[in-house]
Coordinates of C-alpha atoms and ligand atoms in Angstrom, one line a residue:
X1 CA 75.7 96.6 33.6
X2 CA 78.0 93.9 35.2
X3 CA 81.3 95.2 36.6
X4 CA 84.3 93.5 34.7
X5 CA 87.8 94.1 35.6
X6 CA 90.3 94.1 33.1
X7 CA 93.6 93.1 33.8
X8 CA 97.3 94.2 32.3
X9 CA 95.3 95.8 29.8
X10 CA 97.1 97.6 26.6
X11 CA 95.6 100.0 24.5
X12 CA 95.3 97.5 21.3
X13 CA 93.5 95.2 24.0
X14 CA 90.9 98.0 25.1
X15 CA 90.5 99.0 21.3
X16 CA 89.5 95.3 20.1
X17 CA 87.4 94.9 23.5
X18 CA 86.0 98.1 23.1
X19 CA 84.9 97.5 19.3
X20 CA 82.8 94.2 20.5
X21 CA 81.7 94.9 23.8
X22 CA 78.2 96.0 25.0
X23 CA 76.9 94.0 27.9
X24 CA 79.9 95.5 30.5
X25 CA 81.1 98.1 32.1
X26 CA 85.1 97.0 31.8
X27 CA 87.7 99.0 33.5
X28 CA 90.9 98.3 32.4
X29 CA 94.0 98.5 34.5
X30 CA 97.6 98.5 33.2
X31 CA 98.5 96.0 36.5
X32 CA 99.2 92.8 36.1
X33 CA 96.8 90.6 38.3
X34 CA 98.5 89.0 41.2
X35 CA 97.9 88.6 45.0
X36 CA 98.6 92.7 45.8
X37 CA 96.4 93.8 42.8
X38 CA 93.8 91.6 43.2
X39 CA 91.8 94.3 45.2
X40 CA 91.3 96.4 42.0
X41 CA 88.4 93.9 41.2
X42 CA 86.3 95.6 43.9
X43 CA 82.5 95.9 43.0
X44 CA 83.3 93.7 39.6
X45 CA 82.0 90.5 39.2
X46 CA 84.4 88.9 36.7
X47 CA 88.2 89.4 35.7
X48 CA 89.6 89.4 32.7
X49 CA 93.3 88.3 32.7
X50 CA 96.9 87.5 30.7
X51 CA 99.3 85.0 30.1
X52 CA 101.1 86.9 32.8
X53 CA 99.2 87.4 35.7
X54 CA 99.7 85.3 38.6
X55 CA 96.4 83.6 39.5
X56 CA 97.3 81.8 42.6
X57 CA 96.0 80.3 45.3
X58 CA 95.4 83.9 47.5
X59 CA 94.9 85.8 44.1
X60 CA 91.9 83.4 43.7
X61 CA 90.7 83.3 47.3
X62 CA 91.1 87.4 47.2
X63 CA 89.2 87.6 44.4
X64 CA 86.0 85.2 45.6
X65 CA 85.8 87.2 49.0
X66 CA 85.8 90.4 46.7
X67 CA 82.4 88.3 44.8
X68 CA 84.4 87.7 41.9
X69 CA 82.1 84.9 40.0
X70 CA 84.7 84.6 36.8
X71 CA 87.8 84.7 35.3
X72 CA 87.9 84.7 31.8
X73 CA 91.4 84.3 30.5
X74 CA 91.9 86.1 27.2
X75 CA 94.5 83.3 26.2
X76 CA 94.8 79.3 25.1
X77 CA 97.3 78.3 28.2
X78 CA 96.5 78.7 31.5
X79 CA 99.6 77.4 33.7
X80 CA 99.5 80.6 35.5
X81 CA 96.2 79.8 36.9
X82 CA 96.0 77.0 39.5
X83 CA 92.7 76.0 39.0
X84 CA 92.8 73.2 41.9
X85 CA 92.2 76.4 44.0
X86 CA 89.5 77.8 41.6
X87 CA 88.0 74.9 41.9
X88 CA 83.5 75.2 43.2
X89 CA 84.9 79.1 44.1
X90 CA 85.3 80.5 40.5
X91 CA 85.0 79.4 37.5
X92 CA 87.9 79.7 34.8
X93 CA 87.2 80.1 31.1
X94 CA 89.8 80.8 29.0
X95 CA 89.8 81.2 24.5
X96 CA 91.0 77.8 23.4
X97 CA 91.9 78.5 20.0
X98 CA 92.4 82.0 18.5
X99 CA 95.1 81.6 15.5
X100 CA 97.0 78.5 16.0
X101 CA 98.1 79.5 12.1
X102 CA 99.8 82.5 13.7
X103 CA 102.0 81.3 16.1
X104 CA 103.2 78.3 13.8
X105 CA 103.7 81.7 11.1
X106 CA 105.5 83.2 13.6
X107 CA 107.3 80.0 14.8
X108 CA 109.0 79.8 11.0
X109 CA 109.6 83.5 10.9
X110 CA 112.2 82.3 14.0
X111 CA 113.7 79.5 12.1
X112 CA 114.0 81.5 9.0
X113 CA 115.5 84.7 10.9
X114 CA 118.3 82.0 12.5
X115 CA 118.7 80.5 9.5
X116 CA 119.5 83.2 7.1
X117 CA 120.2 85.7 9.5
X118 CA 118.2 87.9 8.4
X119 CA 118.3 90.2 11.6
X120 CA 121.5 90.7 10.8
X121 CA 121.7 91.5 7.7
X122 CA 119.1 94.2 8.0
X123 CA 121.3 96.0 10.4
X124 CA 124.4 95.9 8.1
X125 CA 123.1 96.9 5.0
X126 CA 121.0 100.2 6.8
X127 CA 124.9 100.8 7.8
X128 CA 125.7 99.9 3.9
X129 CA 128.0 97.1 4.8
X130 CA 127.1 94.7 1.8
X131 CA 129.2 91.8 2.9
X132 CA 128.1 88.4 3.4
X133 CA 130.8 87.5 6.0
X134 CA 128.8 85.2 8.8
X135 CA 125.9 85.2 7.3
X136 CA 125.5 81.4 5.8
X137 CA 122.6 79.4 6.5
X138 CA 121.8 75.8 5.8
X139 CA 119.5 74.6 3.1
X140 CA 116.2 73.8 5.1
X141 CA 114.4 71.5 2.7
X142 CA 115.6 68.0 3.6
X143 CA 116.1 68.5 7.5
X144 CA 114.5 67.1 10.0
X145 CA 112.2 69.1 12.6
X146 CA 111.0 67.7 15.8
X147 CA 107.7 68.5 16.6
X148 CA 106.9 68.1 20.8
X149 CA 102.9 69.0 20.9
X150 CA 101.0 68.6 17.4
X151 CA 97.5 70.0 19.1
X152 CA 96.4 73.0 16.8
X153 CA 99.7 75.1 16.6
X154 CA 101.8 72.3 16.7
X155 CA 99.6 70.4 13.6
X156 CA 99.9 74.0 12.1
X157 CA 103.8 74.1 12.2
X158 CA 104.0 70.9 10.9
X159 CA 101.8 71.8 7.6
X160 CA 104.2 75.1 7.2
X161 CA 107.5 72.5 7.2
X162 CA 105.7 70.1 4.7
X163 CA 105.8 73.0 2.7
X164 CA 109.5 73.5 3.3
X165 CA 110.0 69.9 2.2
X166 CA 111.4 68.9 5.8
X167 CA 111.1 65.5 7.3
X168 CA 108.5 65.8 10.8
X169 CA 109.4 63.7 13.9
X170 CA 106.2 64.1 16.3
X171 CA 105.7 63.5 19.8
X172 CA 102.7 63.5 21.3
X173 CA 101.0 62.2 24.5
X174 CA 98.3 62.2 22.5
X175 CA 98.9 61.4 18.5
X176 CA 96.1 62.7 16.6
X177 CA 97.6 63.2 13.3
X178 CA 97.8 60.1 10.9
X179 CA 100.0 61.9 8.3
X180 CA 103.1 62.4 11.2
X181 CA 106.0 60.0 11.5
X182 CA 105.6 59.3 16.0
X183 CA 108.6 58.4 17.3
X184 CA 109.3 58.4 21.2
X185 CA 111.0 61.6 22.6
X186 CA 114.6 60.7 22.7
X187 CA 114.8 59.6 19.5
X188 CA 112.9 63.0 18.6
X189 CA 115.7 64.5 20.4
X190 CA 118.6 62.3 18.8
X191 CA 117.5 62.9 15.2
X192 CA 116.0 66.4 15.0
X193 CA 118.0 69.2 13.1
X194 CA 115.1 71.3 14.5
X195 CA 113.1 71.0 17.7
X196 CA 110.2 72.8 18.1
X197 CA 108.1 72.8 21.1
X198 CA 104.2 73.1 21.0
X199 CA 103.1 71.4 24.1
X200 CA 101.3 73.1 27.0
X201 CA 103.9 73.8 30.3
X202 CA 102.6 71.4 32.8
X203 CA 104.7 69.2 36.0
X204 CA 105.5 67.1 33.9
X205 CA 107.0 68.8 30.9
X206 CA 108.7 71.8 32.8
X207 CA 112.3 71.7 31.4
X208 CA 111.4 69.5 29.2
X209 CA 114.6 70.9 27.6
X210 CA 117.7 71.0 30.2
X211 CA 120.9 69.5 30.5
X212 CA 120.3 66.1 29.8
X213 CA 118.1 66.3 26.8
X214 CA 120.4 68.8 25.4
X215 CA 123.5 65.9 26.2
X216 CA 121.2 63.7 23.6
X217 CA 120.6 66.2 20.6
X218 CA 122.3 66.8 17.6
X219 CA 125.4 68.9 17.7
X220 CA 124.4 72.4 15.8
X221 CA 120.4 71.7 16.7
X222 CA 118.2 74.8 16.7
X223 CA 115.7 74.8 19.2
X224 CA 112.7 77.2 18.9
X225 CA 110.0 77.7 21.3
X226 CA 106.9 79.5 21.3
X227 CA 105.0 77.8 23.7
X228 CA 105.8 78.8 27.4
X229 CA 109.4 79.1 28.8
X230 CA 109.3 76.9 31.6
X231 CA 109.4 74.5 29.0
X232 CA 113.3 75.0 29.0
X233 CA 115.9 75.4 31.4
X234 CA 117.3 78.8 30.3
X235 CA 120.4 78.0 32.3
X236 CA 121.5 74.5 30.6
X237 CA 120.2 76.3 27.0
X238 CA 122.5 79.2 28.0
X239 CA 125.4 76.6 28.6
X240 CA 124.3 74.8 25.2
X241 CA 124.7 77.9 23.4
X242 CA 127.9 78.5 24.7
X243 CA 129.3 75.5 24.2
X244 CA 128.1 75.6 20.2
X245 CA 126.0 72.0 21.2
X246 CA 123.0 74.5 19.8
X247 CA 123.7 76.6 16.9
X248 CA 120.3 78.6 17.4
X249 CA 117.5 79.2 19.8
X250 CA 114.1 81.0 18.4
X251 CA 112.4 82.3 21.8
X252 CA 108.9 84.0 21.7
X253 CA 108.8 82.7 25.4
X254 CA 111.1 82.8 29.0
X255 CA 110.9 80.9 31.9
X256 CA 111.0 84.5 33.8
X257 CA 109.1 86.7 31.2
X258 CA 106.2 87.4 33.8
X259 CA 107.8 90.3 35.1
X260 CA 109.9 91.9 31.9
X261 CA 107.3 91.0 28.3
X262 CA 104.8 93.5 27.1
X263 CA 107.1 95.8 29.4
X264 CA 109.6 98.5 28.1
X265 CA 113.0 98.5 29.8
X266 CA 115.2 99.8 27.1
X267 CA 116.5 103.1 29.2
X268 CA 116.8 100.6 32.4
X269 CA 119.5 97.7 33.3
X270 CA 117.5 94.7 33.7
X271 CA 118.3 92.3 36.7
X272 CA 118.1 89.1 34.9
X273 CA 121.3 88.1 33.6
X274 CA 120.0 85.1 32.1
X275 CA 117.8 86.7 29.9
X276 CA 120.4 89.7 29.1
X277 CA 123.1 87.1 28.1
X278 CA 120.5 85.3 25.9
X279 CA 120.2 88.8 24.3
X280 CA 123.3 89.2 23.7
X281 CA 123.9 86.2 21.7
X282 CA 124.0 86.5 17.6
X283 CA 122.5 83.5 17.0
X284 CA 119.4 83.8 19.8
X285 CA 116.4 86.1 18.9
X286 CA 114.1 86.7 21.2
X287 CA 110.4 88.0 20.6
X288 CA 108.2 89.0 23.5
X289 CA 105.0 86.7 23.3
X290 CA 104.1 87.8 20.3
X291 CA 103.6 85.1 18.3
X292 CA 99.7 85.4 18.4
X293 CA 99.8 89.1 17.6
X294 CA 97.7 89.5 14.5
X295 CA 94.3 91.7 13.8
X296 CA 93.2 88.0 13.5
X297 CA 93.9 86.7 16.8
X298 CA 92.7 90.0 18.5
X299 CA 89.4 90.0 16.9
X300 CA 88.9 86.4 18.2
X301 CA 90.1 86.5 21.7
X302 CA 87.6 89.5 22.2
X303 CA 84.6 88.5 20.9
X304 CA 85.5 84.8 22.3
X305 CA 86.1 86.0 25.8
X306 CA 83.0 88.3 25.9
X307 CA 80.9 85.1 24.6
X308 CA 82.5 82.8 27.4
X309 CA 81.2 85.9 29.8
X310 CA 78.1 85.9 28.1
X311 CA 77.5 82.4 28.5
X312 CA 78.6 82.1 32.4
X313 CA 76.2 85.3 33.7
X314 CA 73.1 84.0 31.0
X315 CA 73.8 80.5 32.2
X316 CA 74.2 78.6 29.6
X317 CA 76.9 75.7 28.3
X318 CA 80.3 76.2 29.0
X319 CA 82.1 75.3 25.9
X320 CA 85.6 77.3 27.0
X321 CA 85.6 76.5 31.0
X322 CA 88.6 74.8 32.2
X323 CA 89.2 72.9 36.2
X324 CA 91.7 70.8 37.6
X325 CA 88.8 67.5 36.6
X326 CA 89.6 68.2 33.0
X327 CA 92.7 67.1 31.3
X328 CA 94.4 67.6 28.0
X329 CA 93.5 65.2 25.2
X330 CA 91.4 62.0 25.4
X331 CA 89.8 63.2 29.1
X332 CA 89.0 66.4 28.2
X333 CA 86.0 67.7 29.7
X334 CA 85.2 64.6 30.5
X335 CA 83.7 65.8 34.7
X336 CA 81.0 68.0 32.6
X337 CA 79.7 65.4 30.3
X338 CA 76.0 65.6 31.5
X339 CA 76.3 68.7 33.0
X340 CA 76.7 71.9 31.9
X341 CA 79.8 73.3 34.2
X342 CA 82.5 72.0 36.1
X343 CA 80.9 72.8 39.5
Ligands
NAI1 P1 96.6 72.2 22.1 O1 95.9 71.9 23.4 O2 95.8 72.2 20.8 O3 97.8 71.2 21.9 C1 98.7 70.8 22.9 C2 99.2 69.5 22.5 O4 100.2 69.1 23.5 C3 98.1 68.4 22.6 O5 98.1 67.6 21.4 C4 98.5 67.6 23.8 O6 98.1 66.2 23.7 C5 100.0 67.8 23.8 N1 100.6 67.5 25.1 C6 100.1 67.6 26.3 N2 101.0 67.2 27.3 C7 102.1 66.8 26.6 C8 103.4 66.2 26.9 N3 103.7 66.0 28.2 N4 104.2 65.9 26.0 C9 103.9 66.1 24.7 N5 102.8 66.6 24.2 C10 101.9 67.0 25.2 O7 97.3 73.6 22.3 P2 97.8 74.7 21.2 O8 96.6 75.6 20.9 O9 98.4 73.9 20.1 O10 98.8 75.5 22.1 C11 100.0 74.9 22.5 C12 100.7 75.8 23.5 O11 101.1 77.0 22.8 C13 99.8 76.3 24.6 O12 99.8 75.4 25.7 C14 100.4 77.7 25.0 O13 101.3 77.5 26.1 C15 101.2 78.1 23.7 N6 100.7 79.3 23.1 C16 101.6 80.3 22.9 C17 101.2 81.5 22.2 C18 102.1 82.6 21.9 O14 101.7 83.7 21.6 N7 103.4 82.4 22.0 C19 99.8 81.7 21.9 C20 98.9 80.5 22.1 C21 99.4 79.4 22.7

């Protein structure tokens, strides 16, 4: 059986991969992969990695002289890979799609926690305090939400605030959706009541929300994002918060999560004061990349990843491979189109 290495493995990952699995022998570590872990593959001929793992250039070049032949990614983004590296040394597949429905679910579950304070409220009436004092919310039918993104989650967001009756701004470098109102990104900025971001964490949309595009919104805006944290400057969203320029933030994600999500520090004093101020605010709530956490989502990115595996070592077409050649949207996989991998 083909060696797999399984990295920054949790026991609800080995009990989904374990349900589905019979081709490998998979031994899961609790480390994260990185360039001092990397070793741990030894003897296996694929990895299997997370949202956090840091996949850089000597991570990748550690793992080919170790005969690594594949890294299959159980997750939909991949900025933590840099796949210029990987590039004709190993191939990178990753599981495209595995519940956009539940991180758009989760997405409102933010909004409406802000909103109606509903985090609070729990607290205070397990204490039986039965007073409504700071708890008023707004009326969300009617507002205006700014979609940045509208690939699968983002389109999936935007069917849940339909629902709500709210007006959708999109932006999109790619508009797919002829039912969305496109409108360029600073007037998404000047007119949303709600921004949400959906959009993958590349160059050119790291801090995509800072100081300056924070100067242009609404006073009171809530700004959610469960996408990738980079995607904001935590330091100018801090300062907005402060300042009341933002009445809410919704966070699944942090630009320095890598080292602190999926960990528990709750009898330690974290180091990040960023992140502990954030905390500390009323009207932030913070969820550790969760938002795709469902039986649903689990099932999927198992029996996805061991297919992409299946179809690398028996090989056959890559549907899920990703390179540096292919691009988001309209070029997509366009260096494979007569062939059946990237290299
Ligand atoms: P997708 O690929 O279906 O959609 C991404 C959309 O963003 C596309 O329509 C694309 O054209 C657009 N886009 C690309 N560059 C852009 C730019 N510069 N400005 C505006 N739009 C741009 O991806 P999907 O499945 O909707 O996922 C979106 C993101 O959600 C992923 O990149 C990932 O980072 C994050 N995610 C978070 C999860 C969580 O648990 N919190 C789980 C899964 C994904």
């Amino acid at each position: 059986m083909k060696r797999i290495a399984f990295f920054d493995a949790k026991t609800y990952d080995e009990e989904f991969f374990n349900r589905y699995n019979k081709n490998y022998k998979i031994k899961y570590f609790e480390s994260k992969l990185n360039q001092d872990t990397a070793y741990l593959a030894k003897g296996a001929v694929g990895v299997i990695a997370f949202v956090n793992d840091e996949i850089n250039a000597t991570t990748i070049d550690k793992l080919h002289k170790l005969g690594v032949k594949i890294i299959a990614l159980r997750s939909a983004g991949y900025n933590n890979v840099d796949i210029r590296a990987a590039y004709q040394k190993i191939t990178v597949v990753r599981v495209p799609s595995y519940s956009p429905e539940a991180v758009a679910e989760h997405t409102m579950a933010l909004l409406l926690n802000l909103n109606r304070k509903i985090h609070k409220a729990y607290s205070r009436t397990r204490d039986f305090n039965f007073s409504l004092h700071s708890l008023l919310g707004f009326k969300m039918h009617g507002k205006t939400v700014g979609i940045i993104g509208t690939g699968k989650i983002g389109r999936a967001f935007a069917n849940i605030c339909k629902g709500f009756g709210m007006k959708i701004l999109a932006y999109d470098l790619y508009p797919s959706s002829e039912d969305l109102e496109y409108v360029s990104l600073e007037r998404l900025f000047r007119e949303s009541d709600i921004i949400s971001l959906h959009c993958p964490l590349t160059e050119e949309t790291k801090h995509l929300i800072d100081e300056n595009s924070l100067n242009m919104m609404k006073d009171g805006v809530y700004i959610l994002n469960t996408s990738r944290g980079a995607l904001i400057d935590s330091q100018a969203l801090l300062a907005a918060l402060k300042s009341r320029k933002v009445s809410g933030a919704g966070l699944d994600v942090y630009e320095e999560e890598t080292e602190i999500f999926y960990e528990d520090y709750s009898d330690m004093i974290i180091d990040d004061d960023t992140l502990a101020l954030l905390v500390s605010l009323p009207n932030v709530i913070i969820t550790s990349h969760q938002a795709f956490f469902t039986k649903e989502a689990l099932e999927t990115i198992a029996q996805t990843t061991l297919t992409n595996l299946d179809s690398f070592f028996l090989g056959e077409d890559l549907e899920n491979e990703i390179c540096y050649l292919c691009r988001e949207g309209e070029d997509a996989l366009k260096c494979r189109k007569n062939r059946k991998r990237c290299f």
